[in-house]
Short mmCIF file of C-alpha atoms in Angstrom, two decimals:
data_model
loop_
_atom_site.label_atom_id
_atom_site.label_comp_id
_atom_site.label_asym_id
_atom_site.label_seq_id
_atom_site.Cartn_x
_atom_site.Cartn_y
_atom_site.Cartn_z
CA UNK O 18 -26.35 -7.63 -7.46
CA UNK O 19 -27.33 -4.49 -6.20
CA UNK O 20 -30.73 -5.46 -3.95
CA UNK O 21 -28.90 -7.53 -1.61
CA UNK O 22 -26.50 -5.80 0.11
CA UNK O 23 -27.43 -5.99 3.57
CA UNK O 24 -28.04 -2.55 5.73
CA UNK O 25 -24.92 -3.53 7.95
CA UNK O 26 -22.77 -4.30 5.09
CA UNK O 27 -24.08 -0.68 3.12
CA UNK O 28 -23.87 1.64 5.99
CA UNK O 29 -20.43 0.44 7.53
CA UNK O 30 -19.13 0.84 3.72
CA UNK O 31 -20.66 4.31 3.56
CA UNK O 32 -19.25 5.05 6.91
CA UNK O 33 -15.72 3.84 5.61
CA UNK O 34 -15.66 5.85 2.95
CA UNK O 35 -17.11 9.17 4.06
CA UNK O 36 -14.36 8.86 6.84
CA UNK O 37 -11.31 8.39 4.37
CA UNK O 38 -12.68 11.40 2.21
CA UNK O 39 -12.27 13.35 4.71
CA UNK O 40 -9.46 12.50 6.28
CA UNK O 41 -7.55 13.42 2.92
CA UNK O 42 -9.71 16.82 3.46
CA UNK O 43 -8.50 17.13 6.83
CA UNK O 44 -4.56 16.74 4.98
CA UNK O 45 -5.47 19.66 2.59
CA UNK O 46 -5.76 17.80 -0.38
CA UNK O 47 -8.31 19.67 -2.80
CA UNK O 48 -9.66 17.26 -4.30
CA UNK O 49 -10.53 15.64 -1.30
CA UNK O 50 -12.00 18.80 -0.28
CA UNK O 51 -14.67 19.27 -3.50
CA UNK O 52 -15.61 15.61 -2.70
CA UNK O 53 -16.33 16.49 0.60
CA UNK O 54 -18.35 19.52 -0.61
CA UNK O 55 -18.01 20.93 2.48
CA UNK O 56 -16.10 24.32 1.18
CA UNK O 57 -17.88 27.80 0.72
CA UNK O 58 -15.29 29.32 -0.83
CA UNK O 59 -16.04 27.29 -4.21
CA UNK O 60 -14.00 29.49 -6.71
CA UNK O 61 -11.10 29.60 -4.43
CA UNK O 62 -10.79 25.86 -4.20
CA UNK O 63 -11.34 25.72 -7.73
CA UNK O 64 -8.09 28.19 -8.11
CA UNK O 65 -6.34 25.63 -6.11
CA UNK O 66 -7.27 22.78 -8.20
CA UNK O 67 -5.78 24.66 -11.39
CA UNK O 68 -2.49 25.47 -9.62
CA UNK O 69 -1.38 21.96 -9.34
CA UNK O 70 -0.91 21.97 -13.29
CA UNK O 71 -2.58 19.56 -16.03
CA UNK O 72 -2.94 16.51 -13.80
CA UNK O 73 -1.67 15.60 -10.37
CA UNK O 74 -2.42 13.02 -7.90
CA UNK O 75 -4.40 13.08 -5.55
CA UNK O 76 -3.98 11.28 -2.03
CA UNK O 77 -7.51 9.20 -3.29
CA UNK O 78 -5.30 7.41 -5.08
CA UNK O 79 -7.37 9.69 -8.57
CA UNK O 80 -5.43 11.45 -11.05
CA UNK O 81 -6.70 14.77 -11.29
CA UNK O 82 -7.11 16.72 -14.55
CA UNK O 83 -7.83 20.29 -14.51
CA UNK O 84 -6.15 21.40 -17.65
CA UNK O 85 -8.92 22.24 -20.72
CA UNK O 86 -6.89 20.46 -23.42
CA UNK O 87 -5.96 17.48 -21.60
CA UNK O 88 -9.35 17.28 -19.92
CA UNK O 89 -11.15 17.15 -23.71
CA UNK O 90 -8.43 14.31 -24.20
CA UNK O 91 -9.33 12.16 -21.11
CA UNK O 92 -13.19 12.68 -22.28
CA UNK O 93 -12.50 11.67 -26.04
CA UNK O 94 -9.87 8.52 -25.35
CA UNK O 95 -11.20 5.05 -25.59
CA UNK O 96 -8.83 3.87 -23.53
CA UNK O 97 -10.94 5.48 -20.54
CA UNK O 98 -14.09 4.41 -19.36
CA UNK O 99 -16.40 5.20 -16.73
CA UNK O 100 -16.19 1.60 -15.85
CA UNK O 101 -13.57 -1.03 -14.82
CA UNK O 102 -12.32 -3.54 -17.46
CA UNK O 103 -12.99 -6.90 -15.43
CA UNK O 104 -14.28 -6.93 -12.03
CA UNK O 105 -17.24 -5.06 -10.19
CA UNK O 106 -17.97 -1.14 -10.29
CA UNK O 107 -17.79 -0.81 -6.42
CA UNK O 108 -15.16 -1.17 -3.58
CA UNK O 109 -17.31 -2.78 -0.63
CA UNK O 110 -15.10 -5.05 0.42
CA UNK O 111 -11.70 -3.64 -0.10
CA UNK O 112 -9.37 -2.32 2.90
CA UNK O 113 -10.28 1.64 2.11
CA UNK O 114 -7.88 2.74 4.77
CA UNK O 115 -4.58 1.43 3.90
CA UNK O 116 -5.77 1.47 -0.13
CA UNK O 117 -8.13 4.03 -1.49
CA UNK O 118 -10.34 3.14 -3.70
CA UNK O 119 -13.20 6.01 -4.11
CA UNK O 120 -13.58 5.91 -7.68
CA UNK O 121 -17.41 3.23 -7.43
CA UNK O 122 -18.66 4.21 -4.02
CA UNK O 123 -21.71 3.05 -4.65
CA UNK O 124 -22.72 -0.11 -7.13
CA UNK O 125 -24.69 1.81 -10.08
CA UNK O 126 -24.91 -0.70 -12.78
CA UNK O 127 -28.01 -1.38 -12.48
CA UNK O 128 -28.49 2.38 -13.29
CA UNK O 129 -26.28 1.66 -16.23
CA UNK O 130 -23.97 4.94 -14.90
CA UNK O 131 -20.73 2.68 -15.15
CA UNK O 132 -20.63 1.12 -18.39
CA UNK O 133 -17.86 1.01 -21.04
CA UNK O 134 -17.49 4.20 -22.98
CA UNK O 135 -17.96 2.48 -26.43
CA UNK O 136 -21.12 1.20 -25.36
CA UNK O 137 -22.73 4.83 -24.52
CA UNK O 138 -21.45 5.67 -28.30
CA UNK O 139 -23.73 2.74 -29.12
CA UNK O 140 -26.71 3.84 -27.40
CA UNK O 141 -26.22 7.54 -28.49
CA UNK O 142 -25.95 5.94 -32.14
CA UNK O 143 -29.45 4.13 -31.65
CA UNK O 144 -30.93 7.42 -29.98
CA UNK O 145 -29.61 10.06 -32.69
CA UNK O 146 -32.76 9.62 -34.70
CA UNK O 147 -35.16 11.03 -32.09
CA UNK O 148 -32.66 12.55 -29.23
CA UNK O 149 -29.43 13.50 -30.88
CA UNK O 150 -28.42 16.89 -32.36
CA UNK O 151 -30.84 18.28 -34.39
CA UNK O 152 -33.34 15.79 -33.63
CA UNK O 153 -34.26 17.18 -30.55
CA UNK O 154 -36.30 19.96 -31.48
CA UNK O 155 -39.31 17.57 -32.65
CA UNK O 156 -39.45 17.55 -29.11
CA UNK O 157 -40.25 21.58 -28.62
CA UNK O 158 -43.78 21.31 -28.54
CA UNK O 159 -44.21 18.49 -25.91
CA UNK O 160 -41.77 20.08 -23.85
CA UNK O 161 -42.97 23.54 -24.40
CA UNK O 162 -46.45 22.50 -23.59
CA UNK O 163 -45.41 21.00 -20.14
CA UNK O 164 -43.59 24.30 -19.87
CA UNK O 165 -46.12 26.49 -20.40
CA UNK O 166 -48.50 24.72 -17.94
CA UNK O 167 -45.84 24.81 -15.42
CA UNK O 168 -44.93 28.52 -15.86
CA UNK O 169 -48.83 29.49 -16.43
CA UNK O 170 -49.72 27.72 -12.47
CA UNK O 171 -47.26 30.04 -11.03
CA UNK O 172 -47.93 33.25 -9.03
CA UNK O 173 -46.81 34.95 -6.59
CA UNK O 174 -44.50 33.19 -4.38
CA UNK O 175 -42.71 29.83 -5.37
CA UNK O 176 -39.86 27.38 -5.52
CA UNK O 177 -37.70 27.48 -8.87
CA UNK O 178 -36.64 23.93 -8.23
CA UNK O 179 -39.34 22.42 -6.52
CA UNK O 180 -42.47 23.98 -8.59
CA UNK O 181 -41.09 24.67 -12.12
CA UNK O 182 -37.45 22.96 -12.76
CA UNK O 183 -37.94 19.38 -11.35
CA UNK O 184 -41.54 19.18 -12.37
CA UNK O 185 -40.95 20.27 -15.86
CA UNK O 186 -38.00 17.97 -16.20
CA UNK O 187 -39.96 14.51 -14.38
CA UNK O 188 -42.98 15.31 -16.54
CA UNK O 189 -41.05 15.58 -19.69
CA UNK O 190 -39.45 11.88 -19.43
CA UNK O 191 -42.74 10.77 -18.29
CA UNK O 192 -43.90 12.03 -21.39
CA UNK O 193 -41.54 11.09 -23.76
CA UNK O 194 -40.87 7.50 -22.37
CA UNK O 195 -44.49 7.01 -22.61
CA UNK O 196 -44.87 6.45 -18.47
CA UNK O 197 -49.13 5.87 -18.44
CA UNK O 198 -50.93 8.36 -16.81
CA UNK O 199 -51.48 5.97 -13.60
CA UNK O 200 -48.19 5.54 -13.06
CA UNK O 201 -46.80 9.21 -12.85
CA UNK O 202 -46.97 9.83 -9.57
CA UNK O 203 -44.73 6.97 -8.64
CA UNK O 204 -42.74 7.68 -11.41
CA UNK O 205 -42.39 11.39 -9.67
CA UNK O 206 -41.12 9.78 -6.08
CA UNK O 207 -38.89 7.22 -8.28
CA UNK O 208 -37.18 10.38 -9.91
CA UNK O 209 -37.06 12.34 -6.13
CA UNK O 210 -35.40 9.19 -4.65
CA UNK O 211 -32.94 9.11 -7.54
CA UNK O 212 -32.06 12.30 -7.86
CA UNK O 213 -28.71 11.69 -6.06
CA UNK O 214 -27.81 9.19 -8.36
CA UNK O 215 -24.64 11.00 -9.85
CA UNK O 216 -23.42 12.03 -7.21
CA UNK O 217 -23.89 8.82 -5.30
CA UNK O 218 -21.39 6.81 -7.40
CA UNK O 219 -18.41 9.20 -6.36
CA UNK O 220 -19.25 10.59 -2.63
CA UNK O 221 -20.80 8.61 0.03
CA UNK O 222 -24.71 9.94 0.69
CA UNK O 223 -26.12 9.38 4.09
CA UNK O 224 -27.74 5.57 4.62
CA UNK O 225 -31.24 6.23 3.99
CA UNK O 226 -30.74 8.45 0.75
CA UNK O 227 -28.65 5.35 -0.20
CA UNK O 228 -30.90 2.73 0.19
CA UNK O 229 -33.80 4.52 -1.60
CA UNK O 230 -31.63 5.26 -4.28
CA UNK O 231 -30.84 1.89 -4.95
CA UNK O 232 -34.21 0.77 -4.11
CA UNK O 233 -36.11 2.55 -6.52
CA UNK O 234 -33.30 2.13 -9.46
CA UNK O 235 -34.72 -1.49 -8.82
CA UNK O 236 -38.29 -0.35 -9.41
CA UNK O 237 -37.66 2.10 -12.39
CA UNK O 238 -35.99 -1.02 -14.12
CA UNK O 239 -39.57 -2.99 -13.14
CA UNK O 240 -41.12 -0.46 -14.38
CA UNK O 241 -39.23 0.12 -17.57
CA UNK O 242 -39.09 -3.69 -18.50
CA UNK O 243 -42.58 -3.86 -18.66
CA UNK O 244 -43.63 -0.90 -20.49
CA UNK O 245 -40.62 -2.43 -23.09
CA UNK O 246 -42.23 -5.82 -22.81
CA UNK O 247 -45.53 -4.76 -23.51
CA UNK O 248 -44.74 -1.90 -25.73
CA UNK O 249 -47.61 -1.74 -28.03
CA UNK O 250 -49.53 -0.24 -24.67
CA UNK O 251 -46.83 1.26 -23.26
CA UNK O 252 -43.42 2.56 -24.31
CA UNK O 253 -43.77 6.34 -25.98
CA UNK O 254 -43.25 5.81 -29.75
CA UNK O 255 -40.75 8.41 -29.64
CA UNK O 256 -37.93 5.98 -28.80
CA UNK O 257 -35.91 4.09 -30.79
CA UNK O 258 -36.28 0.70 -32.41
CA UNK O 259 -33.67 -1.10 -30.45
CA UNK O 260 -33.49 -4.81 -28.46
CA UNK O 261 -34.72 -4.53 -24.78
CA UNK O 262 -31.75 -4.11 -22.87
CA UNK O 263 -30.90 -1.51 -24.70
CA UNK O 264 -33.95 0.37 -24.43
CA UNK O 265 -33.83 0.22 -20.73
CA UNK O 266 -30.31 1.30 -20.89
CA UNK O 267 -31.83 4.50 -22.46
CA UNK O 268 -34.88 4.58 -20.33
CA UNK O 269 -32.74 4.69 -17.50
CA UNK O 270 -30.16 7.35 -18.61
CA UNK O 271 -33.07 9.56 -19.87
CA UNK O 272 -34.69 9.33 -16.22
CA UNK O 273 -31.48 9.22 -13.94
CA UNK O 274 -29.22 11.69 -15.72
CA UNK O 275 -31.69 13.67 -18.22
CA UNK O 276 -34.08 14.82 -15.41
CA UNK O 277 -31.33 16.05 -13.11
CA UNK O 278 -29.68 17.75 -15.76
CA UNK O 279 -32.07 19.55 -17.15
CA UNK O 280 -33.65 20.56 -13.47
CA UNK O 281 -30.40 21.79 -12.33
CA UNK O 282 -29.29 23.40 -15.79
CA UNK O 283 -32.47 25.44 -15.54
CA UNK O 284 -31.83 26.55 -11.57
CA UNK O 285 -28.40 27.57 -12.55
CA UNK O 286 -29.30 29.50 -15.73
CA UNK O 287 -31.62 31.43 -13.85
CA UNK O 288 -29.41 32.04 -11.28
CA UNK O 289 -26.81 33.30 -13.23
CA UNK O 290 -29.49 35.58 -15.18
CA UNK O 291 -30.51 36.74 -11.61
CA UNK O 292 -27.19 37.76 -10.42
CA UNK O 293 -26.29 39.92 -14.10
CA UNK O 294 -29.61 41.72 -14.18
CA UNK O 295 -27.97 43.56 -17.68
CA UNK O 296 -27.58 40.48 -18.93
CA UNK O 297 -31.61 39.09 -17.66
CA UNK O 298 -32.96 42.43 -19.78
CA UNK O 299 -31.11 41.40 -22.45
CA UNK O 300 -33.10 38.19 -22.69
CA UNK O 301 -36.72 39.51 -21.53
CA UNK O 302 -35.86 41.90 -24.44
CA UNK O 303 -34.87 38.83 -27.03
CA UNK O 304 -35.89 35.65 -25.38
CA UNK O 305 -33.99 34.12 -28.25
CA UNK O 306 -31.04 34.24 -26.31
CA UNK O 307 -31.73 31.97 -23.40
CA UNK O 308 -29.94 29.61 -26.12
CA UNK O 309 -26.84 31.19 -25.30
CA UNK O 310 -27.88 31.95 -21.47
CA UNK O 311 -27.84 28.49 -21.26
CA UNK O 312 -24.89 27.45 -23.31
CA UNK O 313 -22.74 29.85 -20.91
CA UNK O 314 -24.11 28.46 -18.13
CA UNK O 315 -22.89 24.93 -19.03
CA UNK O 316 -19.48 26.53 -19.25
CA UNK O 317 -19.61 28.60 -16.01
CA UNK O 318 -21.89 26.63 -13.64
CA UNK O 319 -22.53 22.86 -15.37
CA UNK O 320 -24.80 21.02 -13.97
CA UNK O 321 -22.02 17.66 -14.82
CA UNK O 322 -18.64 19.45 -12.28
CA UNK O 323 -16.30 16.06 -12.86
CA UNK O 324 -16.39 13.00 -14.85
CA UNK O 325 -14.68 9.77 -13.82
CA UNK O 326 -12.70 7.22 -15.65
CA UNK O 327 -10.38 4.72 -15.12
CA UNK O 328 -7.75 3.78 -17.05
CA UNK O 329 -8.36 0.46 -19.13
CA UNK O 330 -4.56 -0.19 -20.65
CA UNK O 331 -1.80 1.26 -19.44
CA UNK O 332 -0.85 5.08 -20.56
CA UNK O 333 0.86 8.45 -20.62
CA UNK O 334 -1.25 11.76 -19.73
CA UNK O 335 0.93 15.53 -19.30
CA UNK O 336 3.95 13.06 -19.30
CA UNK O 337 2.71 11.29 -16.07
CA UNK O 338 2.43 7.38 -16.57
CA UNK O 339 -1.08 6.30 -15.37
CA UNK O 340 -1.54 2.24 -14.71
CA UNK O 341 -4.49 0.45 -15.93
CA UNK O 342 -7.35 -0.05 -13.59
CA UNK O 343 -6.18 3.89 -11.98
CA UNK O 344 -8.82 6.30 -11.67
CA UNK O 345 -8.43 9.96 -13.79
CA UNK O 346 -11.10 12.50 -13.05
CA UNK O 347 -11.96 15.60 -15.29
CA UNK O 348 -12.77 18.50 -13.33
CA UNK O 349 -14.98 20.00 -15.85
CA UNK O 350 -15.93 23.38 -14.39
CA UNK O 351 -12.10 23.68 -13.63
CA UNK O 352 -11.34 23.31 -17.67
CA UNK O 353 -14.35 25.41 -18.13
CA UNK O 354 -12.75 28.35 -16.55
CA UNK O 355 -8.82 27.76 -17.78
CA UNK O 356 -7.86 31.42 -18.59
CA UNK O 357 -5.34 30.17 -21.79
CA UNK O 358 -8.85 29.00 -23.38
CA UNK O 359 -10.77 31.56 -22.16
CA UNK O 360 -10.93 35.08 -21.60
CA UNK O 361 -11.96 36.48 -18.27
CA UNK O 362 -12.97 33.09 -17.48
CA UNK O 363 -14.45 33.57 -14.11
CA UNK O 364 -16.87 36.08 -15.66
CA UNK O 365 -20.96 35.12 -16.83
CA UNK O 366 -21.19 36.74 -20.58
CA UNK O 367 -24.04 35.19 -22.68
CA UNK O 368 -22.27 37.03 -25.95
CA UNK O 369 -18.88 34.63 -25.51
CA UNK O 370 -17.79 34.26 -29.41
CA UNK O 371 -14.85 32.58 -31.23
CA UNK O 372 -13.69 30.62 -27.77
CA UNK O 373 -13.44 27.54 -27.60
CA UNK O 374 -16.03 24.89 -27.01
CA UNK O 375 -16.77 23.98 -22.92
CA UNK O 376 -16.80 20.51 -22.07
CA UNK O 377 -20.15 20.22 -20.26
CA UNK O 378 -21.98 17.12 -21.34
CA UNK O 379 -19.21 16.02 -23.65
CA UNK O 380 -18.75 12.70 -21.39
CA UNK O 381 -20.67 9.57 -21.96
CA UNK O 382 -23.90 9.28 -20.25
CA UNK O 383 -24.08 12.49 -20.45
CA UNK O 384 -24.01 13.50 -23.54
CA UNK O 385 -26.58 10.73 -24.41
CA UNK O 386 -29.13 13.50 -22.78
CA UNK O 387 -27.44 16.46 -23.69
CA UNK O 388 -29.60 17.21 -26.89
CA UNK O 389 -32.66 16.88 -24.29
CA UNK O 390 -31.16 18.99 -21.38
CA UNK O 391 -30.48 21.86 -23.30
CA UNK O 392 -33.69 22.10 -24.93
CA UNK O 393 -35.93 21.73 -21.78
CA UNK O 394 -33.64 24.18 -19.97
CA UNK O 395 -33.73 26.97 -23.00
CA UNK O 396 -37.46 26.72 -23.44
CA UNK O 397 -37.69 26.90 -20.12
CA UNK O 398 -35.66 29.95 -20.11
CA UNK O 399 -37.75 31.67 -22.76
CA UNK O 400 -40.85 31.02 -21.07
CA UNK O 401 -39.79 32.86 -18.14
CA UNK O 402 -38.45 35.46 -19.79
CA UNK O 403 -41.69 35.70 -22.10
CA UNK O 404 -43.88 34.90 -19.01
CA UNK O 405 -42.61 36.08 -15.87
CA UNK O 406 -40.11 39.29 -16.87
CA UNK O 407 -40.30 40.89 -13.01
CA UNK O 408 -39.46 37.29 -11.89
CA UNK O 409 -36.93 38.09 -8.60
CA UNK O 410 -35.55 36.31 -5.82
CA UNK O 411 -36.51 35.66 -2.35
CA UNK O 412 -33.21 34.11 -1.42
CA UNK O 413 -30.21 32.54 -2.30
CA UNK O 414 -30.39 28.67 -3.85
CA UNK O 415 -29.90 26.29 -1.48
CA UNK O 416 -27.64 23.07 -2.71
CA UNK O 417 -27.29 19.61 -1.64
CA UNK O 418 -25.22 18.22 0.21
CA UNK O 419 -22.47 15.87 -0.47
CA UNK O 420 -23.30 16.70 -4.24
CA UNK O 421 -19.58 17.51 -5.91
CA UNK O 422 -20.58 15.99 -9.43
CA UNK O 423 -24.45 17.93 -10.04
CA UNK O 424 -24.29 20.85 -6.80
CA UNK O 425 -27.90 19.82 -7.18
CA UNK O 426 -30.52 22.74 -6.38
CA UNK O 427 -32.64 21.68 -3.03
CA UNK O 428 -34.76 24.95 -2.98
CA UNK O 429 -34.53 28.24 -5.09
CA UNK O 430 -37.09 30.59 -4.13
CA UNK O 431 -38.23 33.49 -5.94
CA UNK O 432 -41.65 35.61 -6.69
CA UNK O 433 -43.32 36.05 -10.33
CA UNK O 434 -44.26 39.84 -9.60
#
């Protein structure tokens, strides 16, 4: 179980790994080097990721897929899950050095991040009614109402991330997963102190990020299994009718990977927006289009950069035999930008038509909060737009580190006038 790992045992298997990650770095392998997230030349590692073809491997022991066609294969097989078949969904006690194996750095199944892929199709079957496609816009008002008070508070001076994007996105799940009033503010830290979650499972974080991680997934499943157990008082009647593990499955997934996805989707929108000031007038001018805004932003800056899966039979991928139980990793925002799908790929255009479909939030957790994401980022969007039109920055966003998967937002400031 995840809660009693010992601090020795944790840290020296943090230590282990953060040292073999970048000892592949140090050997020039590029995958290495995203993990290590140590390179400021992002788009000309990504470059270097697409010249090794459809899929290579890496010295990580991963299969690499870069390719947009294969990579919407690996994301749609069932023979690929984010999970192992048998066994447990971490590496602590293996001999990293002589054997890489980076693909569970951390054990998240408690956070229900490594599950089998048919069993995300079931949960996303038993949320469709009140979080799938075209169900989420019941959801507008309660999400543009947070919005609106978030947007209205600010003046002057302030944080994207810290005052609008995160707040908007913790206060939403409160709201929807029916979190009582008295319990917000915990819920709040619980969501700060998980925020590295996705990243966690694939790149070693430092100890104490690690063990409050992993401490409060404990207490958001506490916290969860009683609202569920005592749902007449608690649990928002917006969720599903489902049995209890499976609402805390979706409690958890809604918290962990909707709130970071939707504070991070917003961020990069705006950023994008920021850095094309053409393209910002044309949305103060329609604020309809923050749809698309943010629909090119998944393509060209997703808040979801690689999804992991592992190989549950043995198989062929670009003519390369991969072994059960191997690792193959989707570099999504590589795909995203492959120049036979799309034209000038490396360029932000909210009026893309008749390409072909990115493959942001296509994987399996995530596209349980996809529906959710993308509205709380585009009404957040509009509401800017509509709200604060001279909105400019004060600096360039600063991102996390050791955050390969998300390239989470840590501070974005800018000023309203």
């Amino acid at each position: 179980m995840t809660m009693v790992l010992t601090d020795n045992r944790l840290g020296r298997h943090l230590l282990t790994m953060r040292g073999v990650q970048w000892l592949a770095g140090a050997e020039d392998d590029p995958y290495a080097l995203l993990l290590r997230a140590s390179d400021d030349d992002r788009l000309s590692l990504l470059r270097r990721l697409r010249e090794h073809g459809a899929l290579h491997r890496s010295t990580l022991g991963a299969w690499v897929a870069s390719d947009h066609a294969l990579a919407a294969r690996v994301l749609r097989d069932p023979r690929l899950s984010p999970c192992h078949p048998d066994g447990p969904q971490q590496h602590l006690d293996q001999d990293s050095w002589t054997a890489p194996v980076v693909c569970h750095v951390l054990p998240l199944d408690e956070a229900h991040l490594t599950m089998e892929s048919a069993a995300y199709e079931r949960l996303r079957g038993l949320a469709e009614p009140v979080l799938g496609e075209g169900r989420a816009d019941r959801h507008v008002p309660a999400v543009a109402d947070v919005v609106g008070s978030v947007v209205g508070s600010m003046d002057g001076p302030f944080d994207l991330m810290a005052d609008l994007a995160r707040p908007l996105a913790v206060a939403s799940s409160a709201r929807l997963l029916g979190v009582p009033p008295e319990e917000r503010e915990r819920f709040g830290r619980l969501c700060a102190d998980t925020a590295i979650a996705l990243d966690a499972g694939t790149v070693p974080q430092p100890f104490p990020l690690a063990r409050a991680l992993l401490t409060a997934i404990g207490e958001l499943r506490a916290l969860f299994a009683g609202l569920i157990a005592d749902r007449r008082n608690g649990l928002s009647d917006e969720l599903p009718e489902a049995d209890a593990d499976d609402l805390l499955a979706i409690c958890m997934l809604v918290t962990l990977a909707g709130s970071e996805v939707a504070a991070n989707l917003i961020c990069n929108t705006m950023a994008a927006l920021l850095d094309h000031p053409d393209q910002w007038a044309e949305v103060r001018a329609d604020p309809d289009l923050a749809g698309a805004a943010v629909e090119e932003t998944l393509r060209w800056d997703p808040p979801v950069r690689l999804e992991s899966r592992i190989a549950h039979e043995d198989l062929e991928l670009a003519g390369r035999p991969v072994a059960a139980g191997e690792e193959v990793v989707v570099l999504v925002e590589v795909a995203n930008r492959d120049p036979a799908v799309y034209a000038a790929p490396d360029d932000f255009v909210i009026a893309r038509a008749g390409e072909a479909g990115h493959l942001s939030l296509a994987g399996c957790y995530s596209g349980l909060v996809a529906p959710l994401a993308r509205l709380r980022a585009t009404t957040a969007v509009r509401a800017i737009a509509e709200g604060m039109p001279k909105i400019t920055r004060r600096g360039v966003p600063v991102r996390r580190l050791r955050s390969p998967v998300v390239r989470s937002v840590v501070r974005f400031p800018v000023s309203s006038e």
